[in-house]
mmCIF file with all atom_site columns, C-alpha atoms in Angstrom:
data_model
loop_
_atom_site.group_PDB
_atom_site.id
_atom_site.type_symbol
_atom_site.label_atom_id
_atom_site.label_alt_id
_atom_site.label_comp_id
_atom_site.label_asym_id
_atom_site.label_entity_id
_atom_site.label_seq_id
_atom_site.pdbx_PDB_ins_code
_atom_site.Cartn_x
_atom_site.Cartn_y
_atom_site.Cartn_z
_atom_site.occupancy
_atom_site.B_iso_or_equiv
_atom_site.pdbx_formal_charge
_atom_site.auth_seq_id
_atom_site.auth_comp_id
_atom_site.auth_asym_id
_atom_site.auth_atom_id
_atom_site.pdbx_PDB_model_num
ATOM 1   C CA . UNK A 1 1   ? -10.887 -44.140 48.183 1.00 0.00 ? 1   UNK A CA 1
ATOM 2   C CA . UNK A 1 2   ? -9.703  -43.001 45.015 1.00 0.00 ? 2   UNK A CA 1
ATOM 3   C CA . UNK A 1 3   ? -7.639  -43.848 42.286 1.00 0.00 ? 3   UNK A CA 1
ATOM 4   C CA . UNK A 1 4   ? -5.516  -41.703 40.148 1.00 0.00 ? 4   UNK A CA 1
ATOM 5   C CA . UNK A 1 5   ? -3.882  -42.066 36.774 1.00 0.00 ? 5   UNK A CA 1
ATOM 6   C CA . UNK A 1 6   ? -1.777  -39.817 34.791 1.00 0.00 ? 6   UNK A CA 1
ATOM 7   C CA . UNK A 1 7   ? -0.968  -39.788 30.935 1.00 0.00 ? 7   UNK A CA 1
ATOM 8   C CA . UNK A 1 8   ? 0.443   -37.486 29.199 1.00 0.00 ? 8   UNK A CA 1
ATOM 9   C CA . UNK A 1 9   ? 3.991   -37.380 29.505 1.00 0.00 ? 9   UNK A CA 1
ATOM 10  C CA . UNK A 1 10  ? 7.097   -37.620 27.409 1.00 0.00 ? 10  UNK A CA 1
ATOM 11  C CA . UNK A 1 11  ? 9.860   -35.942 25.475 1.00 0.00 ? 11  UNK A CA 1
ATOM 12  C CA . UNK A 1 12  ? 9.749   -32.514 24.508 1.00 0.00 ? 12  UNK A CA 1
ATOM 13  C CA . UNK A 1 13  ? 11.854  -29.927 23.824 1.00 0.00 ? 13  UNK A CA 1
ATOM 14  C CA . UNK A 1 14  ? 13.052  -26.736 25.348 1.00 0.00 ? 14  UNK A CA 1
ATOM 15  C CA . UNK A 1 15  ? 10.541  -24.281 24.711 1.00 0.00 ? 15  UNK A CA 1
ATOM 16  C CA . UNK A 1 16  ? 8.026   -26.711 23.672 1.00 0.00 ? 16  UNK A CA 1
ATOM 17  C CA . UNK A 1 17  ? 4.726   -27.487 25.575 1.00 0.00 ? 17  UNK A CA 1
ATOM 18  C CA . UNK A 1 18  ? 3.235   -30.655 26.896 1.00 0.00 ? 18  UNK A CA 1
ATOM 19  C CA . UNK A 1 19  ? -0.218  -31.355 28.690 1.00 0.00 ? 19  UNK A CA 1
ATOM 20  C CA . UNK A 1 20  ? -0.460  -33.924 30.955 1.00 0.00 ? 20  UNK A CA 1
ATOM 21  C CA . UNK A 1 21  ? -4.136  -36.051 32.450 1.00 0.00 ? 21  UNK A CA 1
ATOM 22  C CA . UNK A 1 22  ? -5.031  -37.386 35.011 1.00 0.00 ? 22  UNK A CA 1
ATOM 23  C CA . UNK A 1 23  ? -8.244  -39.557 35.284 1.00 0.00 ? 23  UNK A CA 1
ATOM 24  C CA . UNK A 1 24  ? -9.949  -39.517 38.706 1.00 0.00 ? 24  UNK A CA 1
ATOM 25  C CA . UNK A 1 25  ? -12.172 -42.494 39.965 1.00 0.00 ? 25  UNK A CA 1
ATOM 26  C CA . UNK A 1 26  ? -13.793 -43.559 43.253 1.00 0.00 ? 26  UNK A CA 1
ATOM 27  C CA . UNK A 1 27  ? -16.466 -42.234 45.093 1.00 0.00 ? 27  UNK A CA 1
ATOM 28  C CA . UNK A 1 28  ? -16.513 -38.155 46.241 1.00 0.00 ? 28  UNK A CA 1
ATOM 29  C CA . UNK A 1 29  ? -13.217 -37.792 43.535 1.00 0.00 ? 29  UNK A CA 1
ATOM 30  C CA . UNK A 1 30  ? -14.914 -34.511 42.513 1.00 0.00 ? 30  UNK A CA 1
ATOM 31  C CA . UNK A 1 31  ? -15.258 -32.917 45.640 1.00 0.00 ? 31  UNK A CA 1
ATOM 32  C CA . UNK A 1 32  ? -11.340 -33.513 46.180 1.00 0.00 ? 32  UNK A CA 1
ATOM 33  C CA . UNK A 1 33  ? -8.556  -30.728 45.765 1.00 0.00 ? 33  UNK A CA 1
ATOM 34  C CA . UNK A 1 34  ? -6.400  -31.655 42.906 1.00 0.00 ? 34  UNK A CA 1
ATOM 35  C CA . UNK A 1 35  ? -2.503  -31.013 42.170 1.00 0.00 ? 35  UNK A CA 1
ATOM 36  C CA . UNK A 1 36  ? 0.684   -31.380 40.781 1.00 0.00 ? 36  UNK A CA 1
ATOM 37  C CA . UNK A 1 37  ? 3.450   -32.609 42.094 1.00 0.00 ? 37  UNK A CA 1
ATOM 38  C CA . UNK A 1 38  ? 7.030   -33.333 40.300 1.00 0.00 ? 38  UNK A CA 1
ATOM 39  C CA . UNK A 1 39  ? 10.072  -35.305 41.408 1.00 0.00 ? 39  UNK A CA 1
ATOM 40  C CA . UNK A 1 40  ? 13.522  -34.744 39.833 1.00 0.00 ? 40  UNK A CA 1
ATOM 41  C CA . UNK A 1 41  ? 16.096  -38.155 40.618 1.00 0.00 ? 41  UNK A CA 1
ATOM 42  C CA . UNK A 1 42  ? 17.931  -37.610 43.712 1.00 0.00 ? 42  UNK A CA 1
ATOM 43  C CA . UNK A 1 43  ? 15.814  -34.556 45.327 1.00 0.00 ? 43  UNK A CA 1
ATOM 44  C CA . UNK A 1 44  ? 12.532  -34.460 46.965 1.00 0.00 ? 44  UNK A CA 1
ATOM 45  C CA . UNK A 1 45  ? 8.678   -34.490 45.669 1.00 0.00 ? 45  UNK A CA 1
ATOM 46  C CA . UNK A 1 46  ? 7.701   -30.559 45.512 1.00 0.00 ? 46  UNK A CA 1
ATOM 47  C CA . UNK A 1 47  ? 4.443   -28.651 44.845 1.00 0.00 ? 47  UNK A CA 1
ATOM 48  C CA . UNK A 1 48  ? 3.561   -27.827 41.283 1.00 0.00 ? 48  UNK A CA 1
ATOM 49  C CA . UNK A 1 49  ? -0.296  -27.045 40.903 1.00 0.00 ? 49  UNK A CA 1
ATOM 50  C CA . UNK A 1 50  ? -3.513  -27.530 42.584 1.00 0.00 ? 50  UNK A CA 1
ATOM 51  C CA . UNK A 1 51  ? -6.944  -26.501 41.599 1.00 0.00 ? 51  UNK A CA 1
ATOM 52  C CA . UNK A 1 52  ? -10.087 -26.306 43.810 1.00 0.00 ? 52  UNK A CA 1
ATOM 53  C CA . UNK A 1 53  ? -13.551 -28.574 43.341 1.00 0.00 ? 53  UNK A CA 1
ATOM 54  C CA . UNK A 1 54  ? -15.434 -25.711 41.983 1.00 0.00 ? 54  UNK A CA 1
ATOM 55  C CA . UNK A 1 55  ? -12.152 -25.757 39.734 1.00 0.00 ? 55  UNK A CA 1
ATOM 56  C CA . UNK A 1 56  ? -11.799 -21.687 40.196 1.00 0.00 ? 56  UNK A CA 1
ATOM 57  C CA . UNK A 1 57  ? -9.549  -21.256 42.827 1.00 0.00 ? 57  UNK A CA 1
ATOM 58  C CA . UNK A 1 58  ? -6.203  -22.706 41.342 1.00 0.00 ? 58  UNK A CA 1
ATOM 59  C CA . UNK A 1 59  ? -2.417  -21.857 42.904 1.00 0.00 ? 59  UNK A CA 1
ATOM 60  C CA . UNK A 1 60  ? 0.857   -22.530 41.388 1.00 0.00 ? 60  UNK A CA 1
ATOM 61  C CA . UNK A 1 61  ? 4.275   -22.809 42.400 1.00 0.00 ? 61  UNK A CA 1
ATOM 62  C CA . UNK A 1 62  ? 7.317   -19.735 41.473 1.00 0.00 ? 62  UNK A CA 1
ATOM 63  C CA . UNK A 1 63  ? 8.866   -22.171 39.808 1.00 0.00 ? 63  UNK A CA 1
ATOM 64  C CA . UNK A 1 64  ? 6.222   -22.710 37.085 1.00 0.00 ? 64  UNK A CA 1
ATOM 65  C CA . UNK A 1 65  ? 4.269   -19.665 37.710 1.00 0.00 ? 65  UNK A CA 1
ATOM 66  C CA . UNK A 1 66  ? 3.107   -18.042 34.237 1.00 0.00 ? 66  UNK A CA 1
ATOM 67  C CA . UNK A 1 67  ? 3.968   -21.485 32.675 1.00 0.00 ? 67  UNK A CA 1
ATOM 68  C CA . UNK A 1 68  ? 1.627   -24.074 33.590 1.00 0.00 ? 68  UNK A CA 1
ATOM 69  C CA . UNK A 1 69  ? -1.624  -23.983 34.251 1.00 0.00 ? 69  UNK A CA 1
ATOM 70  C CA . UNK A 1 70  ? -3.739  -26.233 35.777 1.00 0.00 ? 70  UNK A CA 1
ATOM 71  C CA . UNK A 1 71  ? -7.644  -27.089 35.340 1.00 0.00 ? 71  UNK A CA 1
ATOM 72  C CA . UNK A 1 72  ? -10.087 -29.178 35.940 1.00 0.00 ? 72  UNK A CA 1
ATOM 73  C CA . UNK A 1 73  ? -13.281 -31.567 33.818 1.00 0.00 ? 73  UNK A CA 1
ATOM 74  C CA . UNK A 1 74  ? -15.621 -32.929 37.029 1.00 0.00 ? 74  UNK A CA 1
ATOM 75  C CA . UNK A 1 75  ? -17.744 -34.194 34.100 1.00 0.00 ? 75  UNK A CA 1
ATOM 76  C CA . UNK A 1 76  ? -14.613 -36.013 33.149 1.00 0.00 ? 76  UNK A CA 1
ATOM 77  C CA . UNK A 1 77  ? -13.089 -36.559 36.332 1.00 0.00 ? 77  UNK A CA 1
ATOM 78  C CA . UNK A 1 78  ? -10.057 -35.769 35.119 1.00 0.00 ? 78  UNK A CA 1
ATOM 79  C CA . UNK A 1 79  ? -7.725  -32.348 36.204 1.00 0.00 ? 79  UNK A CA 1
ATOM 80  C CA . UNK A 1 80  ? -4.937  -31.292 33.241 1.00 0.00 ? 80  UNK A CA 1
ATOM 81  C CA . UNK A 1 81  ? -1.801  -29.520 33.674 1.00 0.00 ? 81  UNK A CA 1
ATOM 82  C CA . UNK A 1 82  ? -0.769  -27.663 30.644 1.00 0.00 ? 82  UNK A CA 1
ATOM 83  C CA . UNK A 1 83  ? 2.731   -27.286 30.643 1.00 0.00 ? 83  UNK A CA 1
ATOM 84  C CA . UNK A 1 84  ? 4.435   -23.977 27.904 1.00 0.00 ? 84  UNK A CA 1
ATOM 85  C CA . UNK A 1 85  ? 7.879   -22.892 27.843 1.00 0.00 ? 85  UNK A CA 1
ATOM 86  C CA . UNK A 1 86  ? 9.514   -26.139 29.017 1.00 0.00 ? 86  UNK A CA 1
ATOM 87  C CA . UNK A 1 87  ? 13.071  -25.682 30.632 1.00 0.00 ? 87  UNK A CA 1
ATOM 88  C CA . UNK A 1 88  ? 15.143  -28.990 31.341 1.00 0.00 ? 88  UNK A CA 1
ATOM 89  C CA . UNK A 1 89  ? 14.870  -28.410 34.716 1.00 0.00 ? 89  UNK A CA 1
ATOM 90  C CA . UNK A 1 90  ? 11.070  -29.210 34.850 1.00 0.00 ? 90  UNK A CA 1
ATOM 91  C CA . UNK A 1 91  ? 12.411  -32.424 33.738 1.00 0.00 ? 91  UNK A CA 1
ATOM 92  C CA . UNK A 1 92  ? 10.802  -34.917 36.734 1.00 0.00 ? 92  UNK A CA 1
ATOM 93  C CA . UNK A 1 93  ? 8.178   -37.563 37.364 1.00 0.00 ? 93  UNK A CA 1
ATOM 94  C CA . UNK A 1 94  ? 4.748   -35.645 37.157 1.00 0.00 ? 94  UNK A CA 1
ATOM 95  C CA . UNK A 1 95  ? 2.665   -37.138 39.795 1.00 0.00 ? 95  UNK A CA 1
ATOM 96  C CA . UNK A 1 96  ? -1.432  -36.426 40.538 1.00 0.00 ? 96  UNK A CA 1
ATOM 97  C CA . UNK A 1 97  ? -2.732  -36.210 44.052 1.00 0.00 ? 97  UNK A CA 1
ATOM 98  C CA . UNK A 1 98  ? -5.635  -35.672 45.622 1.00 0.00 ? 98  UNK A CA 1
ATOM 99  C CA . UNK A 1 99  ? -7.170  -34.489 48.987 1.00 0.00 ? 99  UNK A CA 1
ATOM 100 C CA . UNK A 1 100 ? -10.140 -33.515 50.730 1.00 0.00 ? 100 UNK A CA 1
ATOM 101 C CA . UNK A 1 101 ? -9.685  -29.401 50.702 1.00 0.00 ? 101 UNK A CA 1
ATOM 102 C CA . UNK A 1 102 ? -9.155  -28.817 54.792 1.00 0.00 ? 102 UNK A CA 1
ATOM 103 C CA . UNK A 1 103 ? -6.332  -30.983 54.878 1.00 0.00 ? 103 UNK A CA 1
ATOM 104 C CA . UNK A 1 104 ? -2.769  -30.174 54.631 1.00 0.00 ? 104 UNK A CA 1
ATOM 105 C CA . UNK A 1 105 ? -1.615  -33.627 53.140 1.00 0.00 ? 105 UNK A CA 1
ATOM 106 C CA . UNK A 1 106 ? -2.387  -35.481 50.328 1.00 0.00 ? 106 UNK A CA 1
ATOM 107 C CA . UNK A 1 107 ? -3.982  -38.924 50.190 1.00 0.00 ? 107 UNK A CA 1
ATOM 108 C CA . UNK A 1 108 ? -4.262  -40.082 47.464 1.00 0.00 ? 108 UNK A CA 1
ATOM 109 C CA . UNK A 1 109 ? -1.460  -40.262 44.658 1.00 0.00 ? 109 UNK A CA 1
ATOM 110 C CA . UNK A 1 110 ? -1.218  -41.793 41.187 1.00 0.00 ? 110 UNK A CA 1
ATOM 111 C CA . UNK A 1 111 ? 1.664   -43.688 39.367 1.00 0.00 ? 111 UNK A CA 1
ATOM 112 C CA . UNK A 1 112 ? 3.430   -40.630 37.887 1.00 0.00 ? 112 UNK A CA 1
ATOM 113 C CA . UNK A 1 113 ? 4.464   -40.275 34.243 1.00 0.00 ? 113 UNK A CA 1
ATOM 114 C CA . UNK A 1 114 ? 7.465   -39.368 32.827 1.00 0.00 ? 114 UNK A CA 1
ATOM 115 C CA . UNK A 1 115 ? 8.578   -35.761 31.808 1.00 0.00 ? 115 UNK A CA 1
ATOM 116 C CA . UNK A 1 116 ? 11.779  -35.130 29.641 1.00 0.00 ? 116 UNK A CA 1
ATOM 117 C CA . UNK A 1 117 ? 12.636  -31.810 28.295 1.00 0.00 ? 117 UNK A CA 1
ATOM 118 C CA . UNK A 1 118 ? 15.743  -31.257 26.769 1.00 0.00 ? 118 UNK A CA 1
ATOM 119 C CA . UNK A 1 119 ? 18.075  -29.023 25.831 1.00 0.00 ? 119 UNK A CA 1
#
């Protein structure tokens, strides 16, 4: 299994940038697609980011397309999403997942951490 914990998160301001971690542990974690995934009060979990193993082959959603960008540190075992141009609506729960890379769900899923942008 593994385990997942992101840090990182907190208040910023419109326009401002924030870069979130998450730490990666258990065994095969660096073989694992990583990503991104956000959820606002009241609506559903949606796609942000993921990155690849090899961390070269990374994909983003519209939504946060030329704004975020994710990577990854296998040495670290940690993946980073780097978040420029914050808009209050990226305000959400910021949560780190992981999978093996033929599967369409995610297994694995960390606590989340808190990101506030306002206005």
């Amino acid at each position: 299994q593994v385990q997942l914990v992101e840090s990182g998160g907190g208040l910023v301001q419109s326009g401002g940038s924030l870069r979130l971690s998450c730490a990666a542990s258990g065994r095969g974690s660096s073989t694992y697609t990583m990503a991104w995934f956000r959820q606002a009060p009241g609506k559903e979990r949606e796609f942000v980011a993921d990155v690849r193993s090899t961390g070269g082959f990374r994909s983003y959603a519209d939504s946060v397309k030329g704004r975020f960008t994710i990577s990854r540190d296998n040495a670290k075992s940690t993946v980073y999403l780097q978040m420029n141009s914050l808009k209050p609506e990226d305000t959400a729960v910021y949560y780190c997942a992981a999978k093996m890379s033929y599967k369409v769900q995610y297994d694995y899923w960390g606590q989340g951490t808190q990101v506030t942008v306002s206005s």
